[in-house]
GROMACS .gro file of C-alpha atoms in nm:
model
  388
    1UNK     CA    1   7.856  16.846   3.715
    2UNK     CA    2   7.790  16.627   4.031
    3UNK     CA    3   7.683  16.789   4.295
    4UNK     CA    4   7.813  16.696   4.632
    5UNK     CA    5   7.726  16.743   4.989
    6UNK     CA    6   7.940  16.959   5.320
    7UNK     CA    7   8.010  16.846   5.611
    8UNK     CA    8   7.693  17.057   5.817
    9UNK     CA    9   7.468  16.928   5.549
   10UNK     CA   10   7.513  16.609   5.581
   11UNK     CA   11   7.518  16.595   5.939
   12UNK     CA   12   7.178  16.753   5.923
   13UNK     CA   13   7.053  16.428   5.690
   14UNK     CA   14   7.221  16.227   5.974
   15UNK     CA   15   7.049  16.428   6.281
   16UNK     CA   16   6.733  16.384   6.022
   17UNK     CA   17   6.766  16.032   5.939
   18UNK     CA   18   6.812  15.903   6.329
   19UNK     CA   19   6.488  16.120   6.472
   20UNK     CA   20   6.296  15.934   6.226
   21UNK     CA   21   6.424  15.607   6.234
   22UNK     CA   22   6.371  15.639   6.620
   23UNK     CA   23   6.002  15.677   6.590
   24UNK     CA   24   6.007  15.337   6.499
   25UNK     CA   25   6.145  15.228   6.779
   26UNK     CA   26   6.060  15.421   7.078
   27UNK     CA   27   5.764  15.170   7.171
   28UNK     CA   28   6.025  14.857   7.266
   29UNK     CA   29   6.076  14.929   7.612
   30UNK     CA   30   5.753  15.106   7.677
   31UNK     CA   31   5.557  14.770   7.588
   32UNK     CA   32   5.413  14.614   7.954
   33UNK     CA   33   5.336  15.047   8.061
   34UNK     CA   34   5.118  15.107   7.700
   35UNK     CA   35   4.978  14.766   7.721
   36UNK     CA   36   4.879  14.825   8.091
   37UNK     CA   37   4.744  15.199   7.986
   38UNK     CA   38   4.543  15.092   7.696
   39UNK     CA   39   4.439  14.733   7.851
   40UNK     CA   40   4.604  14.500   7.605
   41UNK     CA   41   4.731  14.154   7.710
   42UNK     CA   42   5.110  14.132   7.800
   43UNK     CA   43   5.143  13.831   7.561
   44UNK     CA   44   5.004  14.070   7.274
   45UNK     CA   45   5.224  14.369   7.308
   46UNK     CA   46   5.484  14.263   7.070
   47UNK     CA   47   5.241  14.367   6.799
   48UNK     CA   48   5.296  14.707   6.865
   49UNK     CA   49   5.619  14.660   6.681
   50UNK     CA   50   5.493  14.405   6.414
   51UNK     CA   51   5.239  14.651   6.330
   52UNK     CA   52   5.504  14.929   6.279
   53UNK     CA   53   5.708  14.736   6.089
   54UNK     CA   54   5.463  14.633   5.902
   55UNK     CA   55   5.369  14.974   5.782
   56UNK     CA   56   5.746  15.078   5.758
   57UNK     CA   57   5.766  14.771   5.477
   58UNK     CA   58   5.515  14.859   5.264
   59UNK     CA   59   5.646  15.201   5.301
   60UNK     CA   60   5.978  15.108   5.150
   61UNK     CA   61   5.799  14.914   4.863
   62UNK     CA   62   5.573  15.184   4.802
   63UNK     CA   63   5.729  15.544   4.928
   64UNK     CA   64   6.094  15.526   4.900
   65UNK     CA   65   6.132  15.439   4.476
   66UNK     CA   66   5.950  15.761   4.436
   67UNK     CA   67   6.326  15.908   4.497
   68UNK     CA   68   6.403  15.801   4.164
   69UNK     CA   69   6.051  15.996   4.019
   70UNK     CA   70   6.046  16.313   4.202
   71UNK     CA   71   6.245  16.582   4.352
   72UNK     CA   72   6.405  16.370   4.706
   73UNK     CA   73   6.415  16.703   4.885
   74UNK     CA   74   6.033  16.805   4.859
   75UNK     CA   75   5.976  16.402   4.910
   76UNK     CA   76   6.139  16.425   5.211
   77UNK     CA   77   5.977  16.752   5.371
   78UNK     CA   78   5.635  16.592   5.280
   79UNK     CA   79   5.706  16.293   5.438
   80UNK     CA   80   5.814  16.418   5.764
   81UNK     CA   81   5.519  16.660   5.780
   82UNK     CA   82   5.286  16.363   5.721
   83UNK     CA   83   5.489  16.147   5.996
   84UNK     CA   84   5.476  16.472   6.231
   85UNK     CA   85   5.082  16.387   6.153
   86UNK     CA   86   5.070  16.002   6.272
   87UNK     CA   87   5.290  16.080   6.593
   88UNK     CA   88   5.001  16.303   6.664
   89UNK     CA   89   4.734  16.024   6.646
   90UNK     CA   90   5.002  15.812   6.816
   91UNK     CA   91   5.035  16.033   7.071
   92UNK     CA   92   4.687  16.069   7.161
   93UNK     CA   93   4.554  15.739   7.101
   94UNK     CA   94   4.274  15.641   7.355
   95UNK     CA   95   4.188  15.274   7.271
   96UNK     CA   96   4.391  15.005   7.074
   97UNK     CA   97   4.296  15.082   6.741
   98UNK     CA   98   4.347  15.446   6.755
   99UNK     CA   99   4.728  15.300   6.886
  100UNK     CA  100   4.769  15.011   6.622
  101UNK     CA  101   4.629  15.290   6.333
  102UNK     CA  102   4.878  15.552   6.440
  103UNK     CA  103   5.171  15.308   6.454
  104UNK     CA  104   5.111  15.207   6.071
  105UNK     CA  105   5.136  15.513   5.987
  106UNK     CA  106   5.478  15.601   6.190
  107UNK     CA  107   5.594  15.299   6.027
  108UNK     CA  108   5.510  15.381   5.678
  109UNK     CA  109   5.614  15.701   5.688
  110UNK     CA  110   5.954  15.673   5.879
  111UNK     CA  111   6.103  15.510   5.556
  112UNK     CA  112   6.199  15.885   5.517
  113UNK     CA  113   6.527  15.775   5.699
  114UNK     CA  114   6.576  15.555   5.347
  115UNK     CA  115   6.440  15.866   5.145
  116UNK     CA  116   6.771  16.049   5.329
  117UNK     CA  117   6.990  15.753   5.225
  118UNK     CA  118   6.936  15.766   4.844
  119UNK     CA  119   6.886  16.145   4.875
  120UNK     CA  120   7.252  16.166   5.013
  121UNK     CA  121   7.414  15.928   4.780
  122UNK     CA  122   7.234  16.087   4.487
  123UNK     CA  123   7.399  16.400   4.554
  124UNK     CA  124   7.760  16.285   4.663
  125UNK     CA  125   8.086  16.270   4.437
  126UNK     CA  126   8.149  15.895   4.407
  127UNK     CA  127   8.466  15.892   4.600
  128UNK     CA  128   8.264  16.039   4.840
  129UNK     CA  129   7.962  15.838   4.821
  130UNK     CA  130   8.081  15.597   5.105
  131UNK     CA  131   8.136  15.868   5.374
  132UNK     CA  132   7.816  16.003   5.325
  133UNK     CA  133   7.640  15.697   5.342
  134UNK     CA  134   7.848  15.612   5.637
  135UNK     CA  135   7.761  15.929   5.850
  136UNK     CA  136   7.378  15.884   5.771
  137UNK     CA  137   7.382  15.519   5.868
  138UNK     CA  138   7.566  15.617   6.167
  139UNK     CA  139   7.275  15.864   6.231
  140UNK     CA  140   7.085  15.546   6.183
  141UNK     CA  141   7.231  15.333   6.435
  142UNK     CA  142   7.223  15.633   6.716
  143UNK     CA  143   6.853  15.707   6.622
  144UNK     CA  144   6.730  15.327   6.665
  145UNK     CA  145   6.928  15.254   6.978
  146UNK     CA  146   6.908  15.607   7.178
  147UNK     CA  147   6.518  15.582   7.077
  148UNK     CA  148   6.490  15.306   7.366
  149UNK     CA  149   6.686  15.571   7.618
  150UNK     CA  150   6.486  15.900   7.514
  151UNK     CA  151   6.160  15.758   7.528
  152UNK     CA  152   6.216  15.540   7.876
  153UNK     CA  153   6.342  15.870   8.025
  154UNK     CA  154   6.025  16.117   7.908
  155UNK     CA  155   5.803  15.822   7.986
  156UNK     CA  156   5.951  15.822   8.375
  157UNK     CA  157   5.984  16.194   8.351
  158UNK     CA  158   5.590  16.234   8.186
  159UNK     CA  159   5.419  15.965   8.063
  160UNK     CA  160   5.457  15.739   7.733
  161UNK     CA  161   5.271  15.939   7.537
  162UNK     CA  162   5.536  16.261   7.529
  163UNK     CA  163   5.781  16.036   7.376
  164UNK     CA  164   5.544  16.057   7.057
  165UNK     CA  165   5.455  16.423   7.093
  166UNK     CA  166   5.827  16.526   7.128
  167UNK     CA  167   5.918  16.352   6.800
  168UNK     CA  168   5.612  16.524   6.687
  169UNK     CA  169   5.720  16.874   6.728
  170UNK     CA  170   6.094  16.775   6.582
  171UNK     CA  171   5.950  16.638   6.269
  172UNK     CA  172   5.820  16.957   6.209
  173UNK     CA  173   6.107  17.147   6.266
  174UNK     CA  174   6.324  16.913   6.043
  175UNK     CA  175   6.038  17.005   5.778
  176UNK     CA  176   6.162  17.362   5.799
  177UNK     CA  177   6.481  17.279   5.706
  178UNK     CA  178   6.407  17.104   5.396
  179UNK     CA  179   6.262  17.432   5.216
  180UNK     CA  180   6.549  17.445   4.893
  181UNK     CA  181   6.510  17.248   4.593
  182UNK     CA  182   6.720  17.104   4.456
  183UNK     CA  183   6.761  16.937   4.090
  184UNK     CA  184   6.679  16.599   3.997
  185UNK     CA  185   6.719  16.361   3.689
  186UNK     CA  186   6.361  16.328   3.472
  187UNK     CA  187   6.282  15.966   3.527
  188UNK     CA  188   6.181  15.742   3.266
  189UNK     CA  189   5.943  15.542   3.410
  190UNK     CA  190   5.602  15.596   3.539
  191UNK     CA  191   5.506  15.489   3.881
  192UNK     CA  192   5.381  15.174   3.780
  193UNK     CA  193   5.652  15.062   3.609
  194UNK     CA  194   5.920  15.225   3.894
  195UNK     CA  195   5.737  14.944   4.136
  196UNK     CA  196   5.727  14.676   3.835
  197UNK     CA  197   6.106  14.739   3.791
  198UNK     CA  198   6.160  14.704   4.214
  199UNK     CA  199   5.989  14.347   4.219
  200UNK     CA  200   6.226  14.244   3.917
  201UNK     CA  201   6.560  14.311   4.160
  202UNK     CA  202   6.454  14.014   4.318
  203UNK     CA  203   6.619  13.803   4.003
  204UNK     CA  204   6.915  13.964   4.095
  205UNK     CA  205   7.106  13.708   4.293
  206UNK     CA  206   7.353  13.966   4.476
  207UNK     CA  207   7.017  14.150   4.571
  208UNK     CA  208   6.828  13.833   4.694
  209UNK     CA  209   7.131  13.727   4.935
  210UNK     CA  210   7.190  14.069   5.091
  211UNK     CA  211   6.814  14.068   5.139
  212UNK     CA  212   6.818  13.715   5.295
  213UNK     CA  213   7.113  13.852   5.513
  214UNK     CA  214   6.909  14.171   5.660
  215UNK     CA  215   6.593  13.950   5.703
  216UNK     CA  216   6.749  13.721   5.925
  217UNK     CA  217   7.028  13.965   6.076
  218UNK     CA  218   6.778  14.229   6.169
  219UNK     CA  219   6.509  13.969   6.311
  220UNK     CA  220   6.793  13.840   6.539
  221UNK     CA  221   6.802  14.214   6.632
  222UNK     CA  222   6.477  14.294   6.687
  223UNK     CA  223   6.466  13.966   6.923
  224UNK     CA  224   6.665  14.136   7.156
  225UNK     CA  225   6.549  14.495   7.148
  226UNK     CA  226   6.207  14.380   7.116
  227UNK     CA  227   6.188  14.157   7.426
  228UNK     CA  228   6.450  14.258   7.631
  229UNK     CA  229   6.200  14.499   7.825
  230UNK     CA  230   6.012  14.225   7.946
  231UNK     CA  231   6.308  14.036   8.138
  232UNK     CA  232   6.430  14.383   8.290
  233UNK     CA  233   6.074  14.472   8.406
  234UNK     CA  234   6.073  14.131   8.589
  235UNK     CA  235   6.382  14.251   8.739
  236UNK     CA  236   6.265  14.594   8.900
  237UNK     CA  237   6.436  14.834   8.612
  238UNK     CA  238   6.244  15.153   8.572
  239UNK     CA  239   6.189  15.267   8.230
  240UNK     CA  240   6.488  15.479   8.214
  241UNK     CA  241   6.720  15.196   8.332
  242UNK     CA  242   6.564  15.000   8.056
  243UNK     CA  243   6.628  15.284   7.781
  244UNK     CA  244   6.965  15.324   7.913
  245UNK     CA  245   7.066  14.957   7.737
  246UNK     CA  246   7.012  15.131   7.407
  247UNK     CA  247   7.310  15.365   7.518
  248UNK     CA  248   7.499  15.002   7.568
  249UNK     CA  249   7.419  14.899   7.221
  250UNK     CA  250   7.486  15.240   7.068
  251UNK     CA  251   7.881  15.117   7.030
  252UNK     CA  252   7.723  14.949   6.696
  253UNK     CA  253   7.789  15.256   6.559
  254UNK     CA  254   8.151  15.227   6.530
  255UNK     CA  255   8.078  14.910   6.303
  256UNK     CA  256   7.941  15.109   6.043
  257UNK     CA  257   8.249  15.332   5.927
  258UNK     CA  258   8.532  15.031   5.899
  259UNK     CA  259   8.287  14.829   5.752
  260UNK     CA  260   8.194  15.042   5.459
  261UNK     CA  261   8.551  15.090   5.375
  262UNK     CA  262   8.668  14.733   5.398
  263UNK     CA  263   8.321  14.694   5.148
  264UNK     CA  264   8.528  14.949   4.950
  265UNK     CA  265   8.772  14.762   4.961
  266UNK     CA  266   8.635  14.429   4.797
  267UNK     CA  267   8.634  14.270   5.146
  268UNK     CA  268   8.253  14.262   5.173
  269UNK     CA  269   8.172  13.879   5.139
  270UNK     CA  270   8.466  13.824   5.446
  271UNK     CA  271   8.295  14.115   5.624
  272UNK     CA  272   7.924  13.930   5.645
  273UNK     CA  273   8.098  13.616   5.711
  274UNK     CA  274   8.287  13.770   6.010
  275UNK     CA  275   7.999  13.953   6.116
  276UNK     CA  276   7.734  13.708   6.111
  277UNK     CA  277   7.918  13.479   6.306
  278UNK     CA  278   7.994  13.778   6.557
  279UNK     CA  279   7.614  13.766   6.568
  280UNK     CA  280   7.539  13.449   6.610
  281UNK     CA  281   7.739  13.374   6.906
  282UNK     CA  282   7.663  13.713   7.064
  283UNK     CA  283   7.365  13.524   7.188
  284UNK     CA  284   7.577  13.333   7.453
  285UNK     CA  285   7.616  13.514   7.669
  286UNK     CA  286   7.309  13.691   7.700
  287UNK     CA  287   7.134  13.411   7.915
  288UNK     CA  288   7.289  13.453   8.230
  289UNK     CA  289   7.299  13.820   8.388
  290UNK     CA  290   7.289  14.184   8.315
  291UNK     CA  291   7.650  14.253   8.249
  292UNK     CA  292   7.620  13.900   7.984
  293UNK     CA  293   7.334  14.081   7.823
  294UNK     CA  294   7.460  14.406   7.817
  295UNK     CA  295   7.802  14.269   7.647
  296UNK     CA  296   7.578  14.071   7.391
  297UNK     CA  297   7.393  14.357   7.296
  298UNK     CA  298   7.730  14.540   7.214
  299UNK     CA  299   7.865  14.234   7.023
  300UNK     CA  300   7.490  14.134   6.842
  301UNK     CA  301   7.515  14.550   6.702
  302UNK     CA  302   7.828  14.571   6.602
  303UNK     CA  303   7.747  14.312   6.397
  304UNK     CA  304   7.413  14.350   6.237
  305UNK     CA  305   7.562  14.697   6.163
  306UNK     CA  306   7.863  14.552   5.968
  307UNK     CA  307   7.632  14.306   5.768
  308UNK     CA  308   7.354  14.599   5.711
  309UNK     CA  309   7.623  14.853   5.567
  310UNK     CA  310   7.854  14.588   5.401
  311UNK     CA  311   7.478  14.489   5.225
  312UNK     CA  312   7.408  14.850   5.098
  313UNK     CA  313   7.791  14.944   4.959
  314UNK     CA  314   7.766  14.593   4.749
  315UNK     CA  315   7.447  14.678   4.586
  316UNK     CA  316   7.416  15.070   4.547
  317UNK     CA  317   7.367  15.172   4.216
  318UNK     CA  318   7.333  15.568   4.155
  319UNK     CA  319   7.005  15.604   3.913
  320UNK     CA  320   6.805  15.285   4.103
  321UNK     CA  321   6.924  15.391   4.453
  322UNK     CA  322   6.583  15.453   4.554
  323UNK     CA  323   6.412  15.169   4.457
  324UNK     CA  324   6.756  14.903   4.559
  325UNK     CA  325   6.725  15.075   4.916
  326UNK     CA  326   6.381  15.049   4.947
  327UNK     CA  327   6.305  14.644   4.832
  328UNK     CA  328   6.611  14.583   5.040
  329UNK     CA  329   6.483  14.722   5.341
  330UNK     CA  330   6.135  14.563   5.296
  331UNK     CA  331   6.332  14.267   5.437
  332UNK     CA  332   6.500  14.395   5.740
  333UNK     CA  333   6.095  14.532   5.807
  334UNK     CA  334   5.982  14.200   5.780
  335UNK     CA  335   6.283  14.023   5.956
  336UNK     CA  336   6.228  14.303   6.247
  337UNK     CA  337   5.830  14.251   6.243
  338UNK     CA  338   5.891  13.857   6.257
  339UNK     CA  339   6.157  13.885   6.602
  340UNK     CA  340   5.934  14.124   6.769
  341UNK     CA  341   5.605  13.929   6.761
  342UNK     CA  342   5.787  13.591   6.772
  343UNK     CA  343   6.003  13.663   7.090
  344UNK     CA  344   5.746  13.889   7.275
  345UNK     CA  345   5.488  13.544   7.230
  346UNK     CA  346   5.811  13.291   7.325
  347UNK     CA  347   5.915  13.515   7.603
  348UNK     CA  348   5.544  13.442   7.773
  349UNK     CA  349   5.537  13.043   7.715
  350UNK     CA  350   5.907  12.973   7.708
  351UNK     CA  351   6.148  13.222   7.941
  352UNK     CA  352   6.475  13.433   7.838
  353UNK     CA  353   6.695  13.120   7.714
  354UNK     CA  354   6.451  13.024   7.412
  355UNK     CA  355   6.411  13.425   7.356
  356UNK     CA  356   6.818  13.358   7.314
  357UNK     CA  357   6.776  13.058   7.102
  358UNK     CA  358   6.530  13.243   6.872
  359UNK     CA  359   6.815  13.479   6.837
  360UNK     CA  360   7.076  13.265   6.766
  361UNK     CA  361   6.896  13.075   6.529
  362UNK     CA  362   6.868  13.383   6.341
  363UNK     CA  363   7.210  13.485   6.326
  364UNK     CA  364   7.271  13.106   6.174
  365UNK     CA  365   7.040  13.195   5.922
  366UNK     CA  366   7.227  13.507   5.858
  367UNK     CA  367   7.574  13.292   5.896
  368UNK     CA  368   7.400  13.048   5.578
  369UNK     CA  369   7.350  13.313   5.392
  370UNK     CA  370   7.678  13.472   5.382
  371UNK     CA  371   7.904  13.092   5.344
  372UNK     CA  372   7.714  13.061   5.039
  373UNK     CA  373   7.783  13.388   4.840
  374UNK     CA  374   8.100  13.341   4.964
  375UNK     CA  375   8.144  13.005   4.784
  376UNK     CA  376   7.960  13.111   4.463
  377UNK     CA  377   8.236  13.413   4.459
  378UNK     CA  378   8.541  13.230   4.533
  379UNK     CA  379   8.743  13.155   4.249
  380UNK     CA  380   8.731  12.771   4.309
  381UNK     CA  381   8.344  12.774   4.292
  382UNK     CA  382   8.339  12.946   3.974
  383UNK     CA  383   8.239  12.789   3.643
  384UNK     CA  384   8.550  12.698   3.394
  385UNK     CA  385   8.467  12.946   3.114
  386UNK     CA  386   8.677  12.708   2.875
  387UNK     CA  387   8.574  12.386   2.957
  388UNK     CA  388   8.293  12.222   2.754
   0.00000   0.00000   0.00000
């Protein structure tokens, strides 16, 4: 019989999935104040991010499939007690490289949040499966965006480094909670062959354009959320005011509901469409002033949302959720790691409006990418089965 999840449990995976998520993300508008602390070069201090997203990617690649080997929920304590670990280090890093080696590590192991994903859907009914999802990505969206907030306010309150030593001491608490085992299907495959069978998705031409869609949709997101400290420090914002944009963007959230249900729906390929041109004209008005930049960010998150939950609901499947969530979100890593470091260094040579530019030139990407399935879909673009 298929199990399914209550309501308290999977708010818990929720509340779970968005304080590790955050851990990625808590370093964006603390950039110029750890730069400054550990002597890096302001033009450099986008690779604080690339470097975490770099070791969330090869996290998903090679940590998240092993939901489809083992048993998720001991997975899932492990990994937070080893990510409890590398906030530690993060937290009481005295040079660059003790930084830079602790912020691999928060990356790679913060794929838990995708570990919570698969570990949700796994044990949902199907008719379900969608509200689950939903509330965790929700939990998602609040964690990423409210990271900015939290750790701007203990950073004015303390310093930068208690943003890292609070998540620290919550990790470990959420390890508590994942004591029960539960069951899980014997796999097949061997590791080897699990990651063998991940890199063959990529012939899968549903899989490749959702994955083209989240590389360019979340590097036009991590354009703005990367760099957007560095225009507001210019302007006199203190590091709370700062985190408090992340409480702007948080309305992103409410994208993620409707979206999986018009997905439901067989609306999907209209929903990216929609969305990704939501995104890329978001970046107009974020040239000019505060309140432009503070209604972009609402607009650019509702719609990277849409896009990233419309992606999932078209290519879940239940016994290769683990490895599908994973080599998808390898691709919003690397299209995060490639806005951070790109509009961080553009920022410093170029100003605000190429920043925007950047940004907008990813959401076209995004906007290609969705036209095109769209055509290949329609019934006009499809093949004549009878015709010689």
């Amino acid at each position: 019989m298929q199990p399914n999840l209550g309501v308290g449990e999977r708010a818990l995976l929720a509340v779970a999935a968005g304080v590790a998520v955050a851990t990625v993300y808590f370093a964006q508008p603390l950039l110029v104040t750890i730069g400054q602390d550990l002597g890096i070069a302001a033009g450099t201090v986008g690779s604080f991010v690339t470097v975490t997203q770099a070791g969330y990617a090869l996290g998903l690649f090679f940590l998240v499939p092993l939901g489809d080997l083992l048993d998720r929920r001991r997975l899932i304590r492990l990994q937070f007690a080893l990510l409890a670990i590398a906030l530690l280090v993060t937290g009481l890093a005295q040079n660059a490289l003790m930084l830079f080696i602790g912020l691999a590590f928060v990356g790679a192991l913060a794929v838990v949040t995708q570990s919570l994903v698969a570990y949700g859907a796994a044990l949902s009914d199907p008719a379900q499966r969608g509200r689950t999802v939903g509330t965790i990505t929700t939990g998602v969206v609040l964690g990423i965006l409210l990271a900015r907030t939290t750790s701007g306010l203990l950073t004015d309150l303390l310093n930068w480094r208690a943003a890292y030593l609070t998540a620290c001491a919550a990790c470990l608490a959420i390890t508590m909670l994942f004591s029960r085992r539960t069951p899980h299907h014997q796999p097949r495959l061997g590791y080897g062959e699990l990651l063998r069978s991940t890199v063959g998705l990529w012939r899968e031409r549903l899989f490749r354009e959702s994955a083209g869609r989240a590389f360019f949709s979340f590097a036009s997101f991590s354009t703005l959320w990367t760099s957007i400290a560095l225009p507001l420090s210019e302007r006199g914002l203190s590091h709370t005011e700062i985190g408090a944009f992340g409480l702007i963007g948080a309305a992103g959230a409410l994208a993620a509901a409707p979206a999986g249900r018009l997905a439901d729906r067989g609306w999907g390929p209209a929903v990216t469409v929609g969305a990704s041109v939501l995104l890329a004209t978001s970046w107009l008005v974020t040239a000019h002033s505060l309140v432009g930049l503070a209604i972009g960010a609402v607009l650019l998150d509702l719609a990277v949302q849409a896009i990233h939950v419309t992606n999932q609901s078209m290519i879940y499947r239940p016994h290769s959720g683990g490895r599908l969530i994973g080599a998808y979100m390898v691709f919003y890593s690397l299209g995060s790691a490639v806005g951070a470091i790109a509009s961080t260094a553009l920022y410093e040579r170029a100003g605000w409006t190429a920043v925007c530019l950047l940004g907008a030139a990813f959401g076209l990407g995004a906007l290609v990418s969705s036209v095109r399935a769209v055509r290949r879909t329609s019934p006009a673009s499809r093949p004549c089965e009878s015709c010689p």
